[in-house]
Coordinates of C-alpha atoms in Angstrom, one line a residue:
M7 CA -0.1 -0.3 0.0
S8 CA 0.9 3.5 -0.4
V9 CA -1.2 5.0 1.8
A10 CA -0.4 5.2 5.5
D11 CA -1.6 1.6 6.9
S12 CA -4.0 1.3 9.1
T13 CA -2.7 -1.3 10.8
T14 CA 0.3 0.0 11.4
P15 CA 0.8 1.3 14.5
T16 CA 0.0 4.9 15.8
V17 CA 3.0 5.4 18.0
D18 CA 5.6 4.2 14.8
R19 CA 3.2 6.2 12.7
K20 CA 3.9 9.4 14.4
R21 CA 7.7 8.8 15.0
E22 CA 7.6 8.4 11.4
Q23 CA 5.8 11.5 10.8
R24 CA 7.9 13.6 13.5
G25 CA 11.5 11.9 11.5
W26 CA 9.9 12.7 8.3
T27 CA 9.5 16.6 8.8
W28 CA 13.1 16.6 10.2
Y29 CA 14.8 16.6 6.4
D30 CA 12.8 20.0 5.7
W31 CA 14.8 20.9 8.2
A32 CA 18.1 19.8 7.1
N33 CA 17.7 20.2 3.3
S34 CA 16.5 24.1 4.0
V35 CA 19.7 25.3 4.3
F36 CA 21.1 24.9 0.9
P37 CA 18.5 26.9 -1.0
T38 CA 18.5 29.3 2.1
S39 CA 22.1 29.9 3.2
V40 CA 23.8 28.3 0.2
A41 CA 21.7 29.5 -3.2
L42 CA 20.2 32.4 -2.2
V43 CA 22.1 34.1 0.2
F44 CA 25.9 33.8 -0.3
L45 CA 27.0 31.5 -3.4
S46 CA 25.5 33.6 -5.8
G47 CA 27.9 37.0 -4.3
Y48 CA 31.0 34.9 -3.7
L49 CA 31.0 32.9 -7.4
T50 CA 30.1 35.7 -8.7
A51 CA 33.1 37.9 -7.2
V52 CA 35.8 34.6 -7.5
A53 CA 34.5 34.7 -11.9
E54 CA 35.2 38.7 -11.6
A55 CA 39.0 38.0 -9.8
A56 CA 39.3 35.2 -13.0
A57 CA 38.8 37.6 -16.1
K58 CA 41.3 40.0 -14.3
A59 CA 43.8 37.3 -14.3
D60 CA 43.1 36.3 -17.7
T61 CA 43.1 40.1 -18.9
A62 CA 46.1 40.5 -17.3
R63 CA 47.5 38.2 -19.2
N64 CA 46.2 38.1 -22.0
G65 CA 45.3 41.5 -22.9
P66 CA 42.1 44.1 -22.3
R67 CA 39.9 41.5 -23.8
A68 CA 37.0 42.5 -21.9
C69 CA 37.6 44.0 -18.9
A70 CA 36.5 47.5 -18.1
E71 CA 38.5 49.4 -15.4
S72 CA 35.2 51.1 -14.6
A73 CA 33.1 48.0 -13.7
L74 CA 34.1 44.9 -13.1
R75 CA 31.0 43.8 -14.0
S76 CA 31.8 43.7 -17.8
C77 CA 35.1 41.8 -17.0
D78 CA 34.5 38.3 -19.4
I79 CA 34.4 35.2 -18.8
S80 CA 35.1 31.9 -21.1
A81 CA 33.3 28.9 -20.8
F82 CA 32.9 26.6 -24.0
G83 CA 34.5 28.6 -26.0
L84 CA 31.6 31.1 -25.7
Y85 CA 32.7 34.6 -23.8
F86 CA 30.0 36.4 -21.2
P87 CA 30.5 38.9 -18.6
A88 CA 31.6 37.3 -15.4
G89 CA 28.0 39.3 -13.7
S90 CA 25.9 37.3 -15.9
L91 CA 27.5 33.7 -14.4
W92 CA 25.0 33.5 -11.3
G93 CA 21.9 33.7 -13.7
Y94 CA 23.1 31.4 -16.4
L95 CA 24.1 29.0 -14.0
L96 CA 20.5 29.1 -12.5
S97 CA 19.4 28.0 -16.1
V98 CA 21.9 25.7 -16.6
A99 CA 21.3 23.7 -13.5
T100 CA 17.6 23.8 -13.6
V101 CA 17.3 22.2 -17.2
V102 CA 19.9 19.2 -15.8
Q103 CA 17.4 18.8 -12.4
V104 CA 14.5 18.6 -15.7
L105 CA 16.5 16.1 -17.5
V106 CA 17.4 13.8 -14.4
L107 CA 14.7 14.0 -12.0
P108 CA 11.7 12.2 -13.2
I109 CA 14.1 8.9 -14.0
M110 CA 15.1 9.5 -9.9
G111 CA 11.4 9.0 -9.1
A112 CA 11.1 6.0 -11.7
I113 CA 14.2 4.3 -9.8
A114 CA 12.7 5.4 -6.5
D115 CA 9.8 3.4 -7.7
R116 CA 11.0 1.0 -9.1
T117 CA 12.7 -0.2 -6.3
Q118 CA 11.6 1.7 -2.9
N119 CA 14.9 1.9 -2.0
K120 CA 14.0 5.1 -1.4
R121 CA 15.4 5.3 2.4
R122 CA 18.8 4.6 0.9
M123 CA 18.0 6.7 -2.0
L124 CA 17.4 9.8 0.2
G125 CA 20.8 9.2 2.3
A126 CA 22.9 8.9 -1.0
L127 CA 21.5 11.8 -2.2
A128 CA 21.5 13.7 0.9
F129 CA 25.0 13.0 1.7
A130 CA 26.3 13.6 -1.7
G131 CA 24.5 16.5 -2.0
S132 CA 26.0 17.6 1.3
T133 CA 29.4 16.9 0.3
A134 CA 29.0 18.8 -2.7
T135 CA 28.5 22.0 -0.4
I136 CA 31.0 21.5 1.9
A137 CA 33.5 21.0 -1.4
L138 CA 32.5 24.6 -2.3
A139 CA 35.0 25.8 0.4
L140 CA 37.6 24.9 -1.7
V141 CA 36.3 27.4 -4.2
S142 CA 38.9 30.1 -4.2
G143 CA 41.0 32.4 -6.5
D144 CA 40.3 32.3 -9.7
N145 CA 38.5 28.6 -10.2
W146 CA 34.9 29.5 -10.5
H147 CA 34.4 26.6 -12.8
L148 CA 35.0 23.8 -9.4
G149 CA 32.5 26.0 -8.2
V150 CA 29.9 25.5 -11.1
A151 CA 30.5 21.5 -11.3
L152 CA 29.7 21.7 -7.1
F153 CA 26.6 23.6 -7.6
I154 CA 25.1 21.7 -10.4
L155 CA 25.7 18.6 -8.4
G156 CA 24.3 20.1 -5.1
N157 CA 21.5 20.7 -6.8
I158 CA 20.9 17.6 -8.5
C159 CA 21.2 15.9 -5.5
Y160 CA 18.6 18.6 -3.3
G161 CA 16.0 18.4 -5.9
A162 CA 16.3 14.4 -6.3
S163 CA 15.9 13.9 -2.4
V164 CA 13.0 16.2 -2.4
V165 CA 11.2 13.8 -4.7
V166 CA 12.2 10.8 -2.8
Y167 CA 10.9 12.7 1.3
Y168 CA 7.9 13.9 -0.7
A169 CA 6.7 10.5 -2.2
F170 CA 7.2 9.5 1.5
L171 CA 4.3 11.2 2.4
P172 CA 1.2 9.1 1.5
E173 CA 3.0 6.1 3.2
I174 CA 3.5 7.6 6.5
A175 CA 0.3 9.9 7.0
D176 CA -3.2 8.9 6.8
P177 CA -5.8 10.8 4.2
D178 CA -7.1 12.8 7.3
E179 CA -3.2 13.2 9.0
R180 CA -1.9 14.4 5.2
D181 CA -2.5 18.6 5.6
G182 CA -1.0 18.3 9.1
V183 CA 2.2 16.9 8.4
S184 CA 3.3 18.5 5.5
A185 CA 2.4 22.1 7.1
R186 CA 4.9 20.8 10.1
G187 CA 7.3 19.3 7.5
W188 CA 7.2 22.7 5.6
A189 CA 7.1 25.4 8.6
F190 CA 9.6 23.6 10.5
G191 CA 12.1 23.3 7.1
Y192 CA 11.6 27.3 7.3
L193 CA 12.6 27.4 10.9
G194 CA 15.8 25.6 10.3
G195 CA 17.0 27.3 7.4
G196 CA 16.2 30.9 9.5
I197 CA 18.3 29.4 12.2
A198 CA 20.8 28.3 9.9
L199 CA 21.2 31.6 8.2
G200 CA 21.4 33.4 11.0
L201 CA 23.9 31.7 11.9
H202 CA 26.1 31.8 8.8
L203 CA 24.9 35.9 9.0
A204 CA 26.3 36.4 12.5
L205 CA 29.7 34.4 11.5
F206 CA 29.8 36.7 8.2
I207 CA 29.2 40.0 10.1
G208 CA 31.7 39.0 12.6
H209 CA 34.7 37.7 10.6
D210 CA 36.9 40.5 11.6
A211 CA 36.1 39.5 15.3
I212 CA 36.9 36.2 15.0
G213 CA 40.3 36.8 12.7
L214 CA 38.6 35.7 9.1
S215 CA 38.5 37.2 5.9
E216 CA 35.0 37.9 4.2
S217 CA 35.7 35.3 1.7
A218 CA 36.9 32.8 4.3
A219 CA 33.8 33.3 6.2
V220 CA 31.6 32.7 3.6
R221 CA 33.8 29.2 2.4
V222 CA 33.0 28.5 6.2
A223 CA 29.4 29.5 5.7
F224 CA 29.7 26.4 3.3
V225 CA 31.3 23.6 5.3
L226 CA 28.6 24.5 8.1
S227 CA 25.6 24.1 5.5
G228 CA 26.9 21.2 4.4
L229 CA 27.5 19.2 8.0
W230 CA 24.3 20.8 8.9
W231 CA 22.8 19.2 5.9
A232 CA 24.2 15.7 6.9
G233 CA 24.0 15.7 10.3
F234 CA 20.4 16.4 10.4
T235 CA 19.0 13.8 7.5
L236 CA 20.6 11.0 10.3
I237 CA 17.4 11.7 12.4
P238 CA 14.7 11.1 9.2
L239 CA 17.2 8.1 8.1
A240 CA 16.8 6.4 11.8
R241 CA 13.0 6.8 11.4
L242 CA 11.8 6.2 8.3
K243 CA 10.9 2.4 6.6
R244 CA 10.2 0.2 3.7
H245 CA 6.3 0.4 2.9
Q246 CA 6.3 -1.1 -0.4
A247 CA 7.9 -4.3 -1.9
P248 CA 10.1 -3.0 -5.0
H249 CA 8.0 -3.0 -8.6
G250 CA 11.1 -5.2 -9.8
S251 CA 13.6 -7.8 -9.7
E252 CA 16.6 -5.5 -10.8
S253 CA 19.7 -4.5 -9.3
G254 CA 22.8 -2.5 -9.7
A255 CA 23.2 -0.8 -13.4
S256 CA 20.1 -2.3 -14.7
V257 CA 17.9 -0.5 -12.5
I258 CA 18.8 2.9 -14.4
T259 CA 17.0 0.9 -17.7
A260 CA 14.2 -0.4 -15.7
G261 CA 13.5 3.0 -14.4
F262 CA 13.1 4.4 -17.7
A263 CA 10.7 1.2 -18.7
E264 CA 8.9 2.3 -15.2
L265 CA 9.2 6.0 -16.3
R266 CA 7.4 5.4 -19.6
S267 CA 4.8 3.4 -18.0
T268 CA 3.9 6.6 -15.6
A269 CA 3.6 8.4 -18.6
R270 CA 1.2 6.8 -20.7
Q271 CA -1.3 6.0 -17.6
A272 CA -0.6 9.9 -16.8
R273 CA -3.6 10.5 -19.2
M274 CA -5.9 8.5 -17.6
F275 CA -5.8 10.6 -14.9
P276 CA -6.7 14.2 -16.0
L277 CA -8.1 16.1 -13.3
T278 CA -4.4 15.0 -11.4
L279 CA -2.8 17.0 -14.1
A280 CA -5.3 19.5 -14.1
F281 CA -4.6 20.6 -10.4
L282 CA -0.1 20.0 -11.3
G283 CA -1.5 22.3 -13.8
T284 CA -3.2 25.2 -11.8
Y285 CA -0.4 24.7 -8.8
L286 CA 2.4 25.4 -11.7
I287 CA 1.0 29.1 -11.9
Y288 CA 0.2 30.1 -8.9
T289 CA 3.3 28.8 -7.6
D290 CA 5.2 30.4 -10.3
G291 CA 4.0 33.9 -8.3
I292 CA 5.2 32.1 -5.1
A293 CA 8.5 31.6 -6.7
T294 CA 8.9 35.4 -8.4
V295 CA 7.6 37.2 -5.3
A296 CA 10.6 35.7 -3.1
N297 CA 13.0 36.0 -5.5
V298 CA 12.8 39.6 -6.7
S299 CA 11.9 41.0 -3.3
A300 CA 14.9 41.9 -2.5
Q301 CA 15.6 43.5 -6.1
Y302 CA 12.1 46.0 -5.3
G303 CA 13.4 46.8 -2.2
R304 CA 16.8 47.6 -3.5
D305 CA 16.2 49.2 -6.8
E306 CA 12.2 50.8 -6.4
L307 CA 12.1 51.2 -2.7
L308 CA 16.0 51.9 -2.2
L309 CA 16.8 49.7 0.9
D310 CA 20.3 49.3 1.8
E311 CA 21.8 46.0 2.5
T312 CA 21.2 45.3 5.7
V313 CA 17.3 46.3 5.1
L314 CA 17.5 43.2 2.8
I315 CA 18.9 40.8 5.1
T316 CA 16.9 41.4 8.2
T317 CA 14.1 40.9 5.6
I318 CA 15.0 37.4 4.8
L319 CA 15.2 36.2 7.9
I320 CA 11.7 37.7 8.8
V321 CA 10.2 35.9 6.1
Q322 CA 12.1 32.6 7.0
F323 CA 10.8 33.1 10.9
V324 CA 7.3 34.0 9.6
A325 CA 6.9 31.1 7.5
F326 CA 7.6 29.0 10.1
F327 CA 4.2 30.1 12.0
G328 CA 2.3 30.5 8.9
G329 CA 2.7 27.1 7.6
V330 CA 1.4 25.5 11.1
L331 CA -1.6 27.8 10.8
H332 CA -2.3 26.8 7.2
G333 CA -1.9 23.0 8.9
R334 CA -4.9 24.0 11.7
L335 CA -6.9 25.9 8.8
A336 CA -6.7 23.1 6.6
R337 CA -8.3 20.3 9.7
S338 CA -10.8 22.2 9.7
W339 CA -12.1 24.1 6.4
G340 CA -10.1 21.0 4.3
A341 CA -6.7 22.2 1.9
K342 CA -8.4 23.2 -1.0
R343 CA -10.6 25.9 0.6
T344 CA -7.5 27.4 3.2
I345 CA -5.3 27.3 -0.3
M346 CA -8.0 30.0 -2.1
V347 CA -7.6 32.0 0.8
S348 CA -3.8 31.6 0.6
L349 CA -4.3 32.7 -2.5
C350 CA -6.2 35.9 -1.8
V351 CA -4.2 37.0 1.1
W352 CA -1.1 36.7 -1.9
I353 CA -4.1 38.8 -3.7
V354 CA -3.9 41.3 -0.9
V355 CA 0.0 41.1 -0.4
V356 CA 1.8 41.8 -3.7
G357 CA -1.0 44.5 -4.2
A358 CA 0.1 46.4 -1.1
A359 CA 3.7 46.3 -2.1
F360 CA 2.4 48.5 -5.2
F361 CA 1.9 51.4 -2.3
V362 CA 5.1 51.1 0.2
Q363 CA 6.9 53.6 0.2
A364 CA 10.5 54.4 -1.0
G365 CA 13.2 54.2 2.1
Q366 CA 10.3 53.1 4.4
Q367 CA 11.6 50.1 6.8
V368 CA 8.7 49.6 8.6
Q369 CA 6.3 48.9 5.9
F370 CA 8.5 46.4 4.1
Y371 CA 8.8 44.5 7.1
V372 CA 5.2 44.4 7.5
L373 CA 4.9 43.3 4.2
A374 CA 7.9 40.8 4.0
A375 CA 5.5 39.6 7.5
G376 CA 2.6 39.2 5.2
I377 CA 4.5 37.6 2.7
G378 CA 5.9 34.6 5.3
L379 CA 2.7 34.4 6.4
V380 CA 1.2 32.4 3.6
L381 CA 4.8 31.8 1.6
G382 CA 5.1 28.3 3.1
G383 CA 1.8 27.0 3.7
T384 CA 0.3 27.6 0.6
N385 CA 3.3 25.1 -1.1
A386 CA 3.0 23.2 1.9
L387 CA -1.2 22.0 1.8
S388 CA -0.7 21.9 -2.2
R389 CA 1.9 19.1 -1.5
S390 CA -0.6 17.4 0.8
L391 CA -3.0 17.7 -1.8
F392 CA -1.5 16.4 -4.8
S393 CA -0.4 13.5 -2.7
Q394 CA -3.7 12.5 -2.6
M395 CA -4.3 12.5 -6.2
I396 CA -1.1 10.1 -6.8
P397 CA -1.7 6.6 -8.3
P398 CA -0.9 4.4 -5.4
G399 CA 2.9 2.9 -6.3
R400 CA 3.8 5.8 -8.2
E401 CA 5.0 8.6 -5.3
A402 CA 8.1 9.5 -6.3
Q403 CA 7.5 9.5 -10.0
Y404 CA 4.5 11.9 -9.9
F405 CA 6.4 14.1 -7.1
S406 CA 8.9 14.4 -9.6
L407 CA 6.3 15.7 -12.4
Y408 CA 5.8 18.0 -9.8
E409 CA 9.0 19.3 -9.0
V410 CA 10.4 19.3 -12.9
G411 CA 7.0 21.2 -13.9
E412 CA 7.6 23.5 -10.8
R413 CA 11.1 24.2 -11.9
S414 CA 10.0 24.1 -15.9
T415 CA 7.8 26.8 -15.6
S416 CA 9.2 28.8 -13.2
W417 CA 10.9 31.6 -16.1
L418 CA 7.7 33.0 -16.5
G419 CA 6.8 35.0 -13.7
P420 CA 10.7 36.5 -13.9
L421 CA 9.7 37.1 -17.3
V422 CA 6.7 38.3 -16.7
F423 CA 8.3 41.2 -14.0
A424 CA 11.2 42.1 -16.2
G425 CA 9.0 42.9 -19.4
V426 CA 6.5 44.9 -17.4
G427 CA 9.7 47.0 -15.5
Q428 CA 11.2 47.5 -19.3
A429 CA 8.0 48.3 -21.0
T430 CA 6.8 50.9 -18.3
G431 CA 10.2 51.6 -16.4
S432 CA 8.3 51.1 -12.7
F433 CA 9.4 48.2 -11.0
R434 CA 5.8 49.0 -9.1
L435 CA 4.0 48.1 -12.3
A436 CA 6.0 45.0 -12.4
I437 CA 5.5 43.7 -8.9
I438 CA 1.6 44.4 -9.0
S439 CA 1.8 42.6 -12.3
L440 CA 2.8 39.4 -11.1
V441 CA -0.7 39.3 -9.5
I442 CA -2.1 37.7 -12.7
F443 CA -0.6 34.6 -11.2
F444 CA -2.5 34.4 -8.1
V445 CA -5.9 35.4 -9.9
V446 CA -5.7 32.9 -12.6
G447 CA -4.9 30.3 -10.0
F448 CA -7.3 31.4 -7.7
V449 CA -10.1 30.9 -10.3
L450 CA -8.8 27.6 -12.0
L451 CA -8.6 26.0 -8.4
I452 CA -11.8 26.7 -8.1
F453 CA -13.1 24.2 -11.3
V454 CA -11.1 21.2 -10.2
P455 CA -12.7 18.9 -8.5
V456 CA -10.3 17.7 -6.0
R457 CA -12.9 14.9 -4.4
R458 CA -13.3 13.3 -8.3
A459 CA -9.7 13.8 -8.2
I460 CA -8.8 11.7 -5.3
T461 CA -11.5 9.2 -6.1
A462 CA -10.0 8.6 -9.5
S463 CA -6.7 7.7 -8.4
G464 CA -7.7 5.3 -6.1
N465 CA -7.1 6.8 -3.1
P466 CA -9.2 7.4 -0.2
V467 CA -10.7 10.6 0.0
P468 CA -10.3 12.8 3.8
A469 CA -13.1 14.1 5.6
K470 CA -11.9 17.3 4.8
V471 CA -10.7 18.1 1.2

């Protein structure tokens, strides 16, 4: 069975659920401290140093003395500004994930070795994160390779982690378990980021340079990820028999066969795909607001970096309480209705961003608190609701589609934001244009018959959906 077995003793199931949430705590350090805060600026600085060194050796090919960001670096015979490296790297890393995650999900379903795969992926990703400390001088190529590896492991481990949810939680428990996990992840990510920022700000007091402090933060991030992963590994169990008897390299071939079978069968569950399509629209809006809020604060509201860093911490910690609140509301209202209320709050928050006055820190902090209130909960309930609509035995593959779809459409929101900003010359109009993602998502969600989708997938319908 893929749904939590009702014969499983309650104590054992609760223990698994508590252990499962710890992986949200463990892995959140990678997208927060590593990707969001430290690596983008650090890797860009290393790339700029490489461009300057190349110019010193080979002449002034493209390094303007007045602006380091115009320094060119090269990869595979192509030259581009060092300042553009991070954007290109995110794009490449996303494409690689789109290619890798479905087959990883298929292998997880085929072998049902999800616990072992979770551990292998988490430890490989944490090792790549620790190894980022070796990136210094002008060896930005190493940083690129390690980030792509870490990002693959992070994404694939999340797919496997999500696939445990239908196995460890009954339908009526799932919203609460998912919301607690998401909330716990934001709390862990916030605490880790706070520690890393304290290290970075106080680097002089402990005799470290800025770059050395960042490298230490990479090591601590990897140790955090690996260390806290031991908790879910100690508590999660295998709940299903393998779909096949393959071993070794043949598992990969069998994984592709499993994936083809799922792709053919997915057409039999149009309502599941309808919900997934709706989710991809509003989650693109969520991700875009989270990703461009710093730029909006810096370029439109003229706030300094200290305010922006404080804002990140506010979002992280408020998201913890928001996640818990969403779980409790879903218990009374059902997941679908709670998500719809959450989308209405998103519309209000994004609309309010248009009216925040330049230089007003308190207004921006209140806006950040509003984002945090709905940031974790919306996604947490979407995760649990989607898990109800997955055909039993295909959990990891459908969650790989969930993750791949999220990454494949994540370009649309930033494109709208950048396009409106360029066309109008105003980031205020650009930010309010993102309301369309939440409005469209809200309207489409109204027409998704959630109970029918759950029944069609072969799963029991919870009391509240």
